[in-house]
Short mmCIF file of C-alpha atoms in Angstrom, two decimals:
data_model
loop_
_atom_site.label_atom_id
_atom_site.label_comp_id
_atom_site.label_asym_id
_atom_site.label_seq_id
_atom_site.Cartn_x
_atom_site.Cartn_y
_atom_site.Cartn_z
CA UNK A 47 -31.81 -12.74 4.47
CA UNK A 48 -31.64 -15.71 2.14
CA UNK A 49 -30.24 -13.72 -0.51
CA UNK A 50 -27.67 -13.22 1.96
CA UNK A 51 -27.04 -16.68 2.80
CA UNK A 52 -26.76 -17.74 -0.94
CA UNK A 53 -24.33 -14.99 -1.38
CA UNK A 54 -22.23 -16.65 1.59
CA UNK A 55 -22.59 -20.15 0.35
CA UNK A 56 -21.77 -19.29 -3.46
CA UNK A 57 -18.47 -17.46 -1.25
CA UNK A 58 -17.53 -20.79 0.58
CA UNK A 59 -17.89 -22.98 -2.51
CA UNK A 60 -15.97 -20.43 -4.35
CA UNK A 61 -12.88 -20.72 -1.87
CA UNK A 62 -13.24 -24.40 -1.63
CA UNK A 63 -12.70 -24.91 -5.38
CA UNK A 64 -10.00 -22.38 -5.75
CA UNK A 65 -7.69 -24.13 -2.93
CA UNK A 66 -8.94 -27.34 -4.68
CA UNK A 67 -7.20 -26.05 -7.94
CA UNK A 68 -4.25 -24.26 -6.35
CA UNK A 69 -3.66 -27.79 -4.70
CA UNK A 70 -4.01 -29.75 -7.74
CA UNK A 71 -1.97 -27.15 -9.58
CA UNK A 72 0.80 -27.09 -7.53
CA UNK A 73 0.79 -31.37 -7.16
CA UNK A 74 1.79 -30.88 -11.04
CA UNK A 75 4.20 -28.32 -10.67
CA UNK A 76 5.86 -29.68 -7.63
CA UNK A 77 5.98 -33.21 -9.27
CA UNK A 78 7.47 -31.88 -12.96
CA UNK A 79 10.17 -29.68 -10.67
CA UNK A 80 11.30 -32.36 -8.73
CA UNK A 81 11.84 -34.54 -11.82
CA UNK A 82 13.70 -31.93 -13.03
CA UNK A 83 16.19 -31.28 -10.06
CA UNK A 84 16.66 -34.78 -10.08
CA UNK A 85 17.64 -35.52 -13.46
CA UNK A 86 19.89 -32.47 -13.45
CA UNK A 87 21.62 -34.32 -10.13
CA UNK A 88 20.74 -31.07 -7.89
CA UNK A 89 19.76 -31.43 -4.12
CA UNK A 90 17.49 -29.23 -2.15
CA UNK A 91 20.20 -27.59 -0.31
CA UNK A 92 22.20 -26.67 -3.56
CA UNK A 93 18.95 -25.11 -4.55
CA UNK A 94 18.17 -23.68 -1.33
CA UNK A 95 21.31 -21.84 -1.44
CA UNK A 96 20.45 -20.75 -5.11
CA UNK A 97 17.32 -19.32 -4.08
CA UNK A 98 17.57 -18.22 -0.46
CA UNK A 99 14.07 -20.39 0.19
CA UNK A 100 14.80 -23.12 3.60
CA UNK A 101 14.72 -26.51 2.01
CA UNK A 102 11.44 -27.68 3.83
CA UNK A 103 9.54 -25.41 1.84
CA UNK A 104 11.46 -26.79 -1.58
CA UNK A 105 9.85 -29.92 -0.27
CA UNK A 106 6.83 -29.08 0.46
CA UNK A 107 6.21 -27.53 -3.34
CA UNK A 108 7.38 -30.92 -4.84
CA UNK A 109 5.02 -33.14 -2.49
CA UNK A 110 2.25 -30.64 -3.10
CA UNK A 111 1.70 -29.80 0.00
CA UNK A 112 -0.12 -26.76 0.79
CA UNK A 113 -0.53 -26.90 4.78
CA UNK A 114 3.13 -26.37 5.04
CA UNK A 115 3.35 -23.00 2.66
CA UNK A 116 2.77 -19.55 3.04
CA UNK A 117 -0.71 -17.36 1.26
CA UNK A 118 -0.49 -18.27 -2.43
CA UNK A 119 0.77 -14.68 -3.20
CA UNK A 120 4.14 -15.94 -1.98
CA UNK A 121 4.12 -19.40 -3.44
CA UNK A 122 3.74 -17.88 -6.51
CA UNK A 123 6.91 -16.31 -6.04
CA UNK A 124 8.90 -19.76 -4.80
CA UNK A 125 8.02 -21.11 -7.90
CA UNK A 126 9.28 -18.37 -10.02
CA UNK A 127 12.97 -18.65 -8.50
CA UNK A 128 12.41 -22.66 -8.20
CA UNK A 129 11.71 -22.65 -12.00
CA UNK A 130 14.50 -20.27 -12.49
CA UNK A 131 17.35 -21.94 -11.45
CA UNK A 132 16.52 -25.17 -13.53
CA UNK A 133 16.82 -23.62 -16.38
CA UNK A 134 13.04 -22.65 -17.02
CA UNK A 135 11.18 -19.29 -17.45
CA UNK A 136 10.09 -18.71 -13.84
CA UNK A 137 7.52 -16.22 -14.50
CA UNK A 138 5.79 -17.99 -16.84
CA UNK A 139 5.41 -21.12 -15.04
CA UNK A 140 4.63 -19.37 -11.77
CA UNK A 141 1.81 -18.03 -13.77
CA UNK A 142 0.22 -21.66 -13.88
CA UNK A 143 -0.48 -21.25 -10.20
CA UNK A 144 -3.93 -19.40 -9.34
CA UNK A 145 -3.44 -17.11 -6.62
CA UNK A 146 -6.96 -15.96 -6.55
CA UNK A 147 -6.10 -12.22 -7.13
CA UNK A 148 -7.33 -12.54 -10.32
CA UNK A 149 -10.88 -13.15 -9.28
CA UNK A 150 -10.99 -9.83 -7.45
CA UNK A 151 -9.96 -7.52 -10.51
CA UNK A 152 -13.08 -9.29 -12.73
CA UNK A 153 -15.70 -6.81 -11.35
CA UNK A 154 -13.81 -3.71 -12.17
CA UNK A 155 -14.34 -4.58 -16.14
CA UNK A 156 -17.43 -3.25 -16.69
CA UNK A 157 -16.21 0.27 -16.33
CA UNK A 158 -13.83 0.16 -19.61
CA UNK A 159 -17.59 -1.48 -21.13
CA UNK A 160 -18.62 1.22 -24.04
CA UNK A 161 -22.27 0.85 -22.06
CA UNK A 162 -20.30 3.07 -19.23
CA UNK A 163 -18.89 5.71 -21.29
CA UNK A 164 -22.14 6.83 -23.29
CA UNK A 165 -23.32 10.15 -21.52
CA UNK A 166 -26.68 11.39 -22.88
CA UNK A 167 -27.08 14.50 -24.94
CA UNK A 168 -28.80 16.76 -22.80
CA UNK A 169 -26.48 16.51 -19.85
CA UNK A 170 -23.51 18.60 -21.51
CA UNK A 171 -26.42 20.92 -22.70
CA UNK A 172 -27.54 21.11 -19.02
CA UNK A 173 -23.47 21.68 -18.25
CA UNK A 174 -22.87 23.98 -20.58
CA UNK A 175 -26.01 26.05 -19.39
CA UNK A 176 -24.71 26.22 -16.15
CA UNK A 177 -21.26 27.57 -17.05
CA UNK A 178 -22.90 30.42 -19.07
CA UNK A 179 -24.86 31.24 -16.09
CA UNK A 180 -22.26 31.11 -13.41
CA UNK A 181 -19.99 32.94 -15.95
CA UNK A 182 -23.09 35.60 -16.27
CA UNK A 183 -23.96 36.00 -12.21
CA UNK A 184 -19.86 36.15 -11.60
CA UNK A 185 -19.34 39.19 -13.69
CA UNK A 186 -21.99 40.63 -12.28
CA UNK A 187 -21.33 40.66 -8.95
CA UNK A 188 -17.48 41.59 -9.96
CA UNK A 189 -19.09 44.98 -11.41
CA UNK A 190 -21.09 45.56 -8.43
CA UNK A 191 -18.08 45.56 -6.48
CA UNK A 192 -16.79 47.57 -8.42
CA UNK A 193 -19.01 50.24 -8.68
CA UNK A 194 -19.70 50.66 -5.64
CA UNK A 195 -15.81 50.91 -4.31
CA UNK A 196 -15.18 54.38 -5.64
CA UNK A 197 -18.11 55.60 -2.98
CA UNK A 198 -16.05 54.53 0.28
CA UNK A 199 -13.11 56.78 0.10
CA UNK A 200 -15.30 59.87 -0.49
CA UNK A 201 -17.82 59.84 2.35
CA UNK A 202 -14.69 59.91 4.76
CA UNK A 203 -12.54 62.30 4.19
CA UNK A 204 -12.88 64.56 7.01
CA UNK A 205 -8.93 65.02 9.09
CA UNK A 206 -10.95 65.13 12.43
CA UNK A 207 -11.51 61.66 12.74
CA UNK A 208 -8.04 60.21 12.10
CA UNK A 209 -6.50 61.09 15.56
CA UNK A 210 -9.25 58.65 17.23
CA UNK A 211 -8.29 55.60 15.94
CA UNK A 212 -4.36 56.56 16.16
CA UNK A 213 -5.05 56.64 20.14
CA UNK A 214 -6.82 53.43 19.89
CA UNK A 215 -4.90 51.27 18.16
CA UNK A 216 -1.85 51.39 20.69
CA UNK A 217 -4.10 49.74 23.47
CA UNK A 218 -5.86 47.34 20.88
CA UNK A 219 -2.39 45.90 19.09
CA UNK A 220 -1.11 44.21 22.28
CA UNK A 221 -4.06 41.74 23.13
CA UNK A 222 -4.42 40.84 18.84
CA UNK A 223 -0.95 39.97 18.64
CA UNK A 224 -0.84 37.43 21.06
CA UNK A 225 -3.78 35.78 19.70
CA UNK A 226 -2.79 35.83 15.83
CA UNK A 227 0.73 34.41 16.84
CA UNK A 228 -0.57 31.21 19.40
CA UNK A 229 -3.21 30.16 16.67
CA UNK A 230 -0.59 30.16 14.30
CA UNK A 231 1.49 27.66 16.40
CA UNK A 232 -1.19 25.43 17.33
CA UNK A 233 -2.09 25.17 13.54
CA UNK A 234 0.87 24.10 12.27
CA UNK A 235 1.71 21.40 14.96
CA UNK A 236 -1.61 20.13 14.00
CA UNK A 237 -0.66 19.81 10.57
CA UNK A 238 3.21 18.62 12.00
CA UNK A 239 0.77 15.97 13.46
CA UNK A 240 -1.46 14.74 10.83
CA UNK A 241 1.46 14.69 8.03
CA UNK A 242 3.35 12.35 10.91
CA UNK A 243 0.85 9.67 10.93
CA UNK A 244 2.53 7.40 8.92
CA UNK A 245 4.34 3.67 9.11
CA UNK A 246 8.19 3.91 8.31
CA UNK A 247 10.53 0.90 8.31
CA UNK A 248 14.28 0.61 8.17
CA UNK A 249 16.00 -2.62 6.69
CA UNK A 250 19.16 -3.86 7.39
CA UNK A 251 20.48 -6.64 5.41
CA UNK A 252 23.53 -8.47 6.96
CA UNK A 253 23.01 -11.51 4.93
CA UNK A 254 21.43 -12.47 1.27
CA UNK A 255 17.13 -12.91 1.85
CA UNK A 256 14.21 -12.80 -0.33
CA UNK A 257 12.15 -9.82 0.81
CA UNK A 258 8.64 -8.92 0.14
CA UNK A 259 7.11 -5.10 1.06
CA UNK A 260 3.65 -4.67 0.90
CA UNK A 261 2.85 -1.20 1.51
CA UNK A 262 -1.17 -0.24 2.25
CA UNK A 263 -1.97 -3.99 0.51
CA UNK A 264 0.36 -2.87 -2.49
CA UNK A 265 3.33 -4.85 -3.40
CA UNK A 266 6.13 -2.24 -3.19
CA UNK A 267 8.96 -4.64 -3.22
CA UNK A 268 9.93 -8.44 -3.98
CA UNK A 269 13.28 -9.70 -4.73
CA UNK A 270 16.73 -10.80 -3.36
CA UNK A 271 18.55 -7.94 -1.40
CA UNK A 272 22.05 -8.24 -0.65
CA UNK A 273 24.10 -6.14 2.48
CA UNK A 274 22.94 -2.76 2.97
CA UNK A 275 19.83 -0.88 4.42
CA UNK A 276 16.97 -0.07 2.64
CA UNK A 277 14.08 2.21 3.64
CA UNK A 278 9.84 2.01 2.51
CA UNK A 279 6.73 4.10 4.23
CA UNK A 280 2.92 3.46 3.92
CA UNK A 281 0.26 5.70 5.17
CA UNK A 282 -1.56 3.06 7.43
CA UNK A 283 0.08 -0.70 7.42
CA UNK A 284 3.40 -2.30 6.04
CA UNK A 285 3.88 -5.63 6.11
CA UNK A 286 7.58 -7.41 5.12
CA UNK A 287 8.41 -10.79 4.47
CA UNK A 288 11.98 -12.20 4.61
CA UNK A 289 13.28 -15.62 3.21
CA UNK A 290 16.23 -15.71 5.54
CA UNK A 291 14.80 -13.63 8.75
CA UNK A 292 18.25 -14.07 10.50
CA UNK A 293 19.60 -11.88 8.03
CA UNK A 294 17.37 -8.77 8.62
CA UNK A 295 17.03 -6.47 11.22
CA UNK A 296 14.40 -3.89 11.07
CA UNK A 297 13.62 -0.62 12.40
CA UNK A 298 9.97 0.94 13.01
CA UNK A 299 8.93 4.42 12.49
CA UNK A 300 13.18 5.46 14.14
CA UNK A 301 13.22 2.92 16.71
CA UNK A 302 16.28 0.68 17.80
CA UNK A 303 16.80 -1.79 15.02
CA UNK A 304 15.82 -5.91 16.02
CA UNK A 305 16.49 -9.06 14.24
CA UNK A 306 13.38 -10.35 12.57
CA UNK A 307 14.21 -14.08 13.25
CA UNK A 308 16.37 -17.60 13.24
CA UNK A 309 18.89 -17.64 10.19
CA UNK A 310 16.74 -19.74 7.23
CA UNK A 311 13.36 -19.07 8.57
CA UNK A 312 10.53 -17.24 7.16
CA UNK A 313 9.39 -14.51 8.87
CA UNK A 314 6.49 -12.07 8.26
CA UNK A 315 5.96 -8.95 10.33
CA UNK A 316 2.78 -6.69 9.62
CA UNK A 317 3.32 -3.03 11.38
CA UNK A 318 0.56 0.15 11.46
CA UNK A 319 1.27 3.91 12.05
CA UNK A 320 1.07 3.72 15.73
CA UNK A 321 4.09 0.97 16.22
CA UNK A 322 6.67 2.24 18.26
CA UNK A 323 9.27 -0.33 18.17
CA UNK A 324 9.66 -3.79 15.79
CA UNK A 325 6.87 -6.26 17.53
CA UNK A 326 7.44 -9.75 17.33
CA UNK A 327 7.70 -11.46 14.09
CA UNK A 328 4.60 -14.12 12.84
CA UNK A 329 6.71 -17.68 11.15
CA UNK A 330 4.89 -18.12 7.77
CA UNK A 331 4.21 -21.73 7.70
CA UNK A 332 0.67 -22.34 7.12
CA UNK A 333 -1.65 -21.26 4.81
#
C-alpha cells in the first residue's frame, strides 16, 4: 500500500512539473512569436487566415496561456504553422515544446539494451533437441500410417456387401445436407460480423481546415485539407480534430453526413465501432 501511494505521488509531482515546463516553455515561445509578427507588421487575422487556426488561440500562444488551448499534442502543432509563416522552421521550434509523449517511450529502451539480447547457451541446445525429436516421433508416426494403409482395402473386398450401403445412403443424404449447408451460412455471417466491427468515417471538406485523425491512439493524419472527401477506419476508436469545424461535415460508419461545427471553431469528435450516426462534437478549448 505505501509503495502504492509513493508511486501516485511521484505521478502527481511528475504532471505538475511537466505543465509547469510546458507553461514556461510556451511563455517564451509565445513572447519571441509575437515580437516577431509585430515587427514584420502582421495581425492575428492575416495570420489566422495563413494558418486556418481562430485568432483567440494565436493569442492565447503569445500570452502563454495554457487554460485557453487544446492537449499539448495539438499545440505542438499551432506552433509549427505559427513558426512557419514568419519565416522560421516550424518543426524545429515546435520541438521546444514538451508534449509529454516523450516520457512514455523512455521505458521501452531497455529492450534494444545488449543485457536483453544475450540468450544462454544451453537454451538453443535444449531447442535444437527438441526439433530432432519432434522431427524423429513425426516420421514415425508418418510410417505407421503408412504401413498399415495397404491392410484396409484387402480385408474388404467381398461384392456382397456393396448393395447395403447403396440402399442406405439414399435415406441418409437428405437429413446431412441440410445440416452441412445451414452451418455453413451461420459461419460465415459470423465471420461477415466480426470483420464488420470496425469505426469508419467519411470527410467532407467544403472549406480549407486543419485536420487531425487519430486512429486507435495513432496519428493517421495532420495537415491542411482543401475541398474534397476523404475517408480513414480504426478497429475500435477514431477521433478527428478540425481547425475550421464549419468547414467539415462527417459521416460515421455510412450514415447521413453532419456538420461538425460553427465556421472558425475547433472541434474534436471521438467515435467507437458501435456509432451509428456523427454524435455531437466536444469544442477544444481547455486543456
Amino acid at each position: 500500500m505505501k509503495f502504492t501511494r509513493i508511486q501516485f505521488r511521484n505521478k502527481k509531482k511528475t504532471q505538475r512539473d511537466l505543465q509547469q515546463v510546458q507553461a514556461e516553455t510556451l511563455a517564451e515561445l509565445g513572447s519571441h512569436l509575437h515580437q516577431l509578427r509585430c515587427d514584420r507588421s502582421l495581425t492575428l487575422d492575416w495570420v489566422s487566415r495563413r494558418t486556418l487556426i481562430p485568432a483567440r488561440l494565436l493569442n492565447a500562444i503569445e500570452e502563454g496561456n495554457l487554460d485557453k488551448l487544446p492537449e499539448p499534442v495539438y499545440v505542438q502543432g499551432f506552433l509549427r504553422r505559427f513558426a512557419d509563416v514568419l519565416g522560421l522552421d516550424g518543426l524545429e521550434y515546435a520541438r521546444q515544446f514538451p508534449t509529454g509523449l516523450e516520457l512514455k517511450a523512455r521505458p521501452r529502451s531497455w529492450r534494444n539494451s545488449p543485457a536483453a539480447q544475450l540468450r544462454p547457451l544451453h537454451l538453443y541446445l535444449l531447442y535444437i533437441s527438441i526439433i530432432i525429436f519432434s522431427v524423429r516421433g513425426l516420421s514415425y508416426s508418418v510410417s505407421q500410417t503408412s504401413g498399415d494403409a495397404p491392410t484396409a482395402p484387402a480385408t474388404a473386398p467381398s461384392p456382397n456387401s456393396q448393395p447395403a450401403p447403396s440402399n442406405v445412403a439414399p435415406a441418409v443424404n437428405p437429413t446431412s445436407t441440410p445440416s452441412t449447408s445451414s452451418s455453413t451460412t451461420v459461419e460465415t455471417t459470423g465471420n461477415a460480423n466480426a470483420e464488420g466491427q470496425s469505426v469508419r468515417v467519411g470527410l467532407t471538406i467544403t472549406d480549407e481546415s486543419w485536420i487531425v485523425v487519430k486512429a486507435d491512439g495513432e496519428t493517421a493524419f495532420e495537415g491542411i485539407l482543401s475541398e474534397g472527401t476523404h475517408v480513414w477506419t480504426a478497429k475500435e476508436k477514431l477521433t478527428v480534430l478540425a481547425g475550421n469545424a464549419g468547414g467539415v461535415t462527417i459521416a460515421v460508419n455510412g450514415n447521413e453526413a453532419q456538420p461538425m461545427g460553427e465556421p472558425g471553431s475547433v472541434e474534436e469528435v471521438t467515435l467507437t465501432a458501435d456509432s451509428r450516426g456523427a454524435p455531437g462534437t466536444t469544442p477544444r478549448q481547455n486543456n
